[in-house]
PDB file of C-alpha atoms in Angstrom:
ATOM      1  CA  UNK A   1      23.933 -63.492 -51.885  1.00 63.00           C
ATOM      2  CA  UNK A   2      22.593 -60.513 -49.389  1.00 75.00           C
ATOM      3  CA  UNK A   3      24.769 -57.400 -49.722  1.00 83.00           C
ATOM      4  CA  UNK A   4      25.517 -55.339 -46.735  1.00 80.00           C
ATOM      5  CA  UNK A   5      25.879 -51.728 -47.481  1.00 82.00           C
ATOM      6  CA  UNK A   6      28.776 -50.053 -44.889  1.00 79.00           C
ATOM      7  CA  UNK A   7      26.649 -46.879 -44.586  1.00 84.00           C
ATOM      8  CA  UNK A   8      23.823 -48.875 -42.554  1.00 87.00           C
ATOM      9  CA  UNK A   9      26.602 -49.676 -40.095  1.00 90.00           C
ATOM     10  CA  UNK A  10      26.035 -48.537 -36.411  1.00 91.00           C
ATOM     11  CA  UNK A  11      28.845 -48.968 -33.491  1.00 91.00           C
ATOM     12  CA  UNK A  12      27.448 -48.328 -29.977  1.00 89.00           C
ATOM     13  CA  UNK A  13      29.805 -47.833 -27.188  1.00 86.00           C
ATOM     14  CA  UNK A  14      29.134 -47.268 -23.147  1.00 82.00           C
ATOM     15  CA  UNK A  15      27.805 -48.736 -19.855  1.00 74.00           C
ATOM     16  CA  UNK A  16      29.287 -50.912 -17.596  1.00 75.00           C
ATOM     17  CA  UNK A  17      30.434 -54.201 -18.462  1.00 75.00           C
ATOM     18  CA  UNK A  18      27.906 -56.405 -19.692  1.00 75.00           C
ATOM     19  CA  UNK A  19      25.160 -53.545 -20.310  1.00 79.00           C
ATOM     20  CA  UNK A  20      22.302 -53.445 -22.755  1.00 81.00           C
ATOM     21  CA  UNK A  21      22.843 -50.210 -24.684  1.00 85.00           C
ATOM     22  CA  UNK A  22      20.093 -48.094 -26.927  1.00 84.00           C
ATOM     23  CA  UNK A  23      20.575 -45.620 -29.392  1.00 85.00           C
ATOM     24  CA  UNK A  24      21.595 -42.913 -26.960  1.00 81.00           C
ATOM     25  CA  UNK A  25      25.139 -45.223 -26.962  1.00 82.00           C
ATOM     26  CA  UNK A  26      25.945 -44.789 -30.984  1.00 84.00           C
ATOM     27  CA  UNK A  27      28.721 -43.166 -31.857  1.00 83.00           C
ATOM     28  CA  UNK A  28      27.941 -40.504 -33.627  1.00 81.00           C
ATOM     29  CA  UNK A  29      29.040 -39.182 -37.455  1.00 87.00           C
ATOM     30  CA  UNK A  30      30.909 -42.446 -37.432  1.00 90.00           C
ATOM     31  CA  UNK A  31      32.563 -43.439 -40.806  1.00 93.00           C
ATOM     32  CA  UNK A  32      34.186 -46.351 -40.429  1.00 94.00           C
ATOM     33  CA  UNK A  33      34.870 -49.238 -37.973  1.00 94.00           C
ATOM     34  CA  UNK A  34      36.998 -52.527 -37.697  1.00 96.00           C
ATOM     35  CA  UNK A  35      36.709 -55.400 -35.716  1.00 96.00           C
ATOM     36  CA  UNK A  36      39.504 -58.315 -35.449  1.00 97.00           C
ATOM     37  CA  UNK A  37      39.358 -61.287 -33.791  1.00 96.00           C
ATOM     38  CA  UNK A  38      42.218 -63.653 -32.948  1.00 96.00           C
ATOM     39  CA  UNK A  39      42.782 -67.175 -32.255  1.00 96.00           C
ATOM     40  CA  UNK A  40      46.104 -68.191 -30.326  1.00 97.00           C
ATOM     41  CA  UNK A  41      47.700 -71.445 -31.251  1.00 97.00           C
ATOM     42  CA  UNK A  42      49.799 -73.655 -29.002  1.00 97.00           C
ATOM     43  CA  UNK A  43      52.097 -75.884 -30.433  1.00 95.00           C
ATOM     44  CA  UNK A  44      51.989 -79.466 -29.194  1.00 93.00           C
ATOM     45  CA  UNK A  45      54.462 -81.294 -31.818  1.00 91.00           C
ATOM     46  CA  UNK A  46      56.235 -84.096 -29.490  1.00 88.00           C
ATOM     47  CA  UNK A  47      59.752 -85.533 -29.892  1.00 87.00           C
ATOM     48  CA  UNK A  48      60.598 -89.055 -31.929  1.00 83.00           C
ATOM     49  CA  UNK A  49      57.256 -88.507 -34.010  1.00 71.00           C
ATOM     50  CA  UNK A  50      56.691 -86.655 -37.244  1.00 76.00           C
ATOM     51  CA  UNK A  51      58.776 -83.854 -38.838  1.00 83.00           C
ATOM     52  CA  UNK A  52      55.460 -82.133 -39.017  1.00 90.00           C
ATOM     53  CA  UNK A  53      54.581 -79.181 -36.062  1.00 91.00           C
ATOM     54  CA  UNK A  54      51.332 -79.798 -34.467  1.00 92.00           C
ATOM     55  CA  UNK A  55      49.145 -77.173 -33.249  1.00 95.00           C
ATOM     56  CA  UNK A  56      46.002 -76.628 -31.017  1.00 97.00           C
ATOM     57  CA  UNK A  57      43.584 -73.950 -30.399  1.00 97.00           C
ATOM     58  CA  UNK A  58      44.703 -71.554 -27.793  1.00 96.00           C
ATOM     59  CA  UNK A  59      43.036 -67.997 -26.400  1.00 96.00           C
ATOM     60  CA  UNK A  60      40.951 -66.004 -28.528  1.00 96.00           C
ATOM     61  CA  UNK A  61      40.784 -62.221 -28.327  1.00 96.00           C
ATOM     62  CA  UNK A  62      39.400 -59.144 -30.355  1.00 97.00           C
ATOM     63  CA  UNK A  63      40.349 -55.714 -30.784  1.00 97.00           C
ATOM     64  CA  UNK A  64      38.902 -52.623 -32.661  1.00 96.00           C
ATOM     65  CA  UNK A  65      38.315 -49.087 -33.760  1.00 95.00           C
ATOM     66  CA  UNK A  66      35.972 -46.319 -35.136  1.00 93.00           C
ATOM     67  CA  UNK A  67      36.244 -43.143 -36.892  1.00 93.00           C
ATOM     68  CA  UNK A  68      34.081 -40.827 -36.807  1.00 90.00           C
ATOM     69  CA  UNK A  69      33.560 -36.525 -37.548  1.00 89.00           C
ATOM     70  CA  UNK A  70      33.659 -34.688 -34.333  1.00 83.00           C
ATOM     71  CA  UNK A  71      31.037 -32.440 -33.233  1.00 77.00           C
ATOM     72  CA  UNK A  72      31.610 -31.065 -29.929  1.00 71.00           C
ATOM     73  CA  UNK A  73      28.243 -30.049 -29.770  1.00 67.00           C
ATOM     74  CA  UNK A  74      26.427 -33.508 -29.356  1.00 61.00           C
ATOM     75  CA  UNK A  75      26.406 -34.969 -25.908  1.00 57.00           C
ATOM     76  CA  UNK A  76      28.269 -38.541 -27.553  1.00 60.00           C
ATOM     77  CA  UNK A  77      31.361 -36.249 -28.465  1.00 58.00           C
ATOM     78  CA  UNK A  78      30.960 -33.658 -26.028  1.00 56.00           C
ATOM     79  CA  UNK A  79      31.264 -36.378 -23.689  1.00 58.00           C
ATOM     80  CA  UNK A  80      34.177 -38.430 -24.643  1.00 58.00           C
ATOM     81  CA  UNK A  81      37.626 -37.518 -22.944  1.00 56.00           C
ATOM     82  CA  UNK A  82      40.707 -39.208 -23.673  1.00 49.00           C
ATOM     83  CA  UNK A  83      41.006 -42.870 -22.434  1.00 51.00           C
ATOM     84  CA  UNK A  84      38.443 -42.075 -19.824  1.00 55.00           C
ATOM     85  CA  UNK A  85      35.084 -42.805 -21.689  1.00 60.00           C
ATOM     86  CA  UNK A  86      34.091 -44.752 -18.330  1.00 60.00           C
ATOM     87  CA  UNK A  87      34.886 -43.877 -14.943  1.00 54.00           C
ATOM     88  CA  UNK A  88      37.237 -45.110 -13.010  1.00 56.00           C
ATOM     89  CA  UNK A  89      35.226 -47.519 -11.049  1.00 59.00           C
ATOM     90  CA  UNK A  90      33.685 -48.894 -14.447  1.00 64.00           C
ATOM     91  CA  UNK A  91      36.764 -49.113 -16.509  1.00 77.00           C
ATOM     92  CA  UNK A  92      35.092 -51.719 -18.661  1.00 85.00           C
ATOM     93  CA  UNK A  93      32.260 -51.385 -20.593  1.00 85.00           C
ATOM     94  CA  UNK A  94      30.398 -52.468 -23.606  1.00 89.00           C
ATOM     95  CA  UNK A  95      30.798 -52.586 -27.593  1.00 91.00           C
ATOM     96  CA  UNK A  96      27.419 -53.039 -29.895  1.00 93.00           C
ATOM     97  CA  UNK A  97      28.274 -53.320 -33.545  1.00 94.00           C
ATOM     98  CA  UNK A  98      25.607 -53.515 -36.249  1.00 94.00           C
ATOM     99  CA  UNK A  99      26.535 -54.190 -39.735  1.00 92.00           C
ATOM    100  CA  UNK A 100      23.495 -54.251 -41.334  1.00 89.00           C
ATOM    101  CA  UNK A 101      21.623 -51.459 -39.387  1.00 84.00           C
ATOM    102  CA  UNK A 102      20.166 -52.781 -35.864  1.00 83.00           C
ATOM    103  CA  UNK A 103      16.224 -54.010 -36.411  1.00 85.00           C
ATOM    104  CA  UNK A 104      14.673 -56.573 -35.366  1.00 88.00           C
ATOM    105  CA  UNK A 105      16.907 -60.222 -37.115  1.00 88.00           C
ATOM    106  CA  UNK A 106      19.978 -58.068 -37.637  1.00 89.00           C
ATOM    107  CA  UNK A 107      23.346 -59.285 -37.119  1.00 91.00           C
ATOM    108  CA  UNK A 108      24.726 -57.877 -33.164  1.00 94.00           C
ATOM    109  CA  UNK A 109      28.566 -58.338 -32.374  1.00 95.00           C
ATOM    110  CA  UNK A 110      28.794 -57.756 -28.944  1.00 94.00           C
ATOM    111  CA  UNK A 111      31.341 -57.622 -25.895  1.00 94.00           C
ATOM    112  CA  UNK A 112      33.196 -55.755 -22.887  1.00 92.00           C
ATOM    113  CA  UNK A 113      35.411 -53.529 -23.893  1.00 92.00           C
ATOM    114  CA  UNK A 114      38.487 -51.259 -22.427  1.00 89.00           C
ATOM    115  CA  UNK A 115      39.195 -48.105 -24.293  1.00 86.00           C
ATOM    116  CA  UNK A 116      43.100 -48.047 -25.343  1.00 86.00           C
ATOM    117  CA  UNK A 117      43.608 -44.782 -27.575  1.00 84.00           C
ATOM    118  CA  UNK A 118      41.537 -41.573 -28.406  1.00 83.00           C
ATOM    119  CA  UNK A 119      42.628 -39.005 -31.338  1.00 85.00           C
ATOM    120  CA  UNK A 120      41.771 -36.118 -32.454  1.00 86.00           C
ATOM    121  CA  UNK A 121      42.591 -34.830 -36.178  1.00 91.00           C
ATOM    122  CA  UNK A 122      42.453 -31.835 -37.987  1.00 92.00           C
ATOM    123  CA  UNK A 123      43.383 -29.718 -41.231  1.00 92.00           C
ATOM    124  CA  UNK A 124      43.045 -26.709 -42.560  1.00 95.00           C
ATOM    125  CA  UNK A 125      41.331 -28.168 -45.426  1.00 95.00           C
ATOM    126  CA  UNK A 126      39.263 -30.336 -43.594  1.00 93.00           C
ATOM    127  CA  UNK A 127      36.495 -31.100 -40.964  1.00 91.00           C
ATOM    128  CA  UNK A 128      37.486 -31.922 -37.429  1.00 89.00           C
ATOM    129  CA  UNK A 129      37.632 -36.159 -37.022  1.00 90.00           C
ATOM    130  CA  UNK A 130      38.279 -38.447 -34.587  1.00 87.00           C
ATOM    131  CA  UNK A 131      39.047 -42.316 -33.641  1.00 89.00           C
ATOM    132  CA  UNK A 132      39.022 -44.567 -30.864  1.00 89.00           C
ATOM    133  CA  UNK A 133      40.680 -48.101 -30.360  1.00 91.00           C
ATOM    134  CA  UNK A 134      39.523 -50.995 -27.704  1.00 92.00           C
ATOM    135  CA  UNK A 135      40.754 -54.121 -26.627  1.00 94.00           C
ATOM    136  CA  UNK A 136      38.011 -56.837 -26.033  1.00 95.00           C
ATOM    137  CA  UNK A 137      38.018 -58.149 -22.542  1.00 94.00           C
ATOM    138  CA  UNK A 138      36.088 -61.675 -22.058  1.00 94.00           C
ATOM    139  CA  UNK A 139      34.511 -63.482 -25.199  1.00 94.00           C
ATOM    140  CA  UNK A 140      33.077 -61.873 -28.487  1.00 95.00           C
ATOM    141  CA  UNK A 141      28.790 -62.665 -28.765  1.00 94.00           C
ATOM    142  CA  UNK A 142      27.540 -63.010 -32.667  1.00 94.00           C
ATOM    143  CA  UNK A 143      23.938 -63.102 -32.453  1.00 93.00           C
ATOM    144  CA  UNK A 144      21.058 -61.591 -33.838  1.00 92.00           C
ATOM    145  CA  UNK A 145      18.928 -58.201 -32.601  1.00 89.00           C
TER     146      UNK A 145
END
């Protein structure tokens, strides 16, 4: 079984919908992402049959996030306001996600994305880190670089 180390991870976010992004799109220092997908179910038990609910596939949808360390300084950071990553007349752009780094027969998770949250943390104790969450908008691609 191949073994997929986290650190090789790369999340790249930006465009329009539907763009091809490069590694001027990563989000930088990140530390950690999550993607969910979810499949709807609709319920199609009928009266005078079984006691047993029937179900059938309904709308799928995904969601995520990343986490990253800020750094002002870098034009990925630097650039990102709150909830306003694109502008206004490209509200929707683009998620790449890379699990296993992003070279040539690596896995690609792909899809148009809206931005839904933006945060800034800090501590006293600690270094400056952020996180953004997105809500897919059309269907999730698995493929291959």
């Amino acid at each position: 079984m191949a073994t997929i180390r986290g650190h090789e991870g790369i999340l790249r976010l930006g465009g329009g919908s539907g763009s091809t992004l490069d590694a001027s799109n990563n989000v930088l220092n990140l530390t950690s992402y999550t993607l969910d997908t979810t499949q709807d179910t609709i319920e199609t038990t009928a009266m005078g049959g079984t006691r047993s609910r029937t179900f059938t596939k309904g709308l799928m949808t995904y969601t995520g996030s990343a986490d990253f360390q800020y750094d002002g300084t870098t034009p990925q950071d630097g650039a990102i306001t709150p909830l306003n990553i694109f502008t206004d007349s490209n509200n929707v752009g683009t998620v790449e996600l890379f699990p296993e780094a992003a070279d040539s027969g690596d896995i690609k998770i792909s899809g148009d994305v809206i931005v839904t949250g933006y945060s800034l943390t800090a501590a006293v104790d600690g270094i400056v880190t952020g996180s953004l969450t997105f809500q897919g908008t059309g269907a999730v691609t698995y493929g291959t670089v």
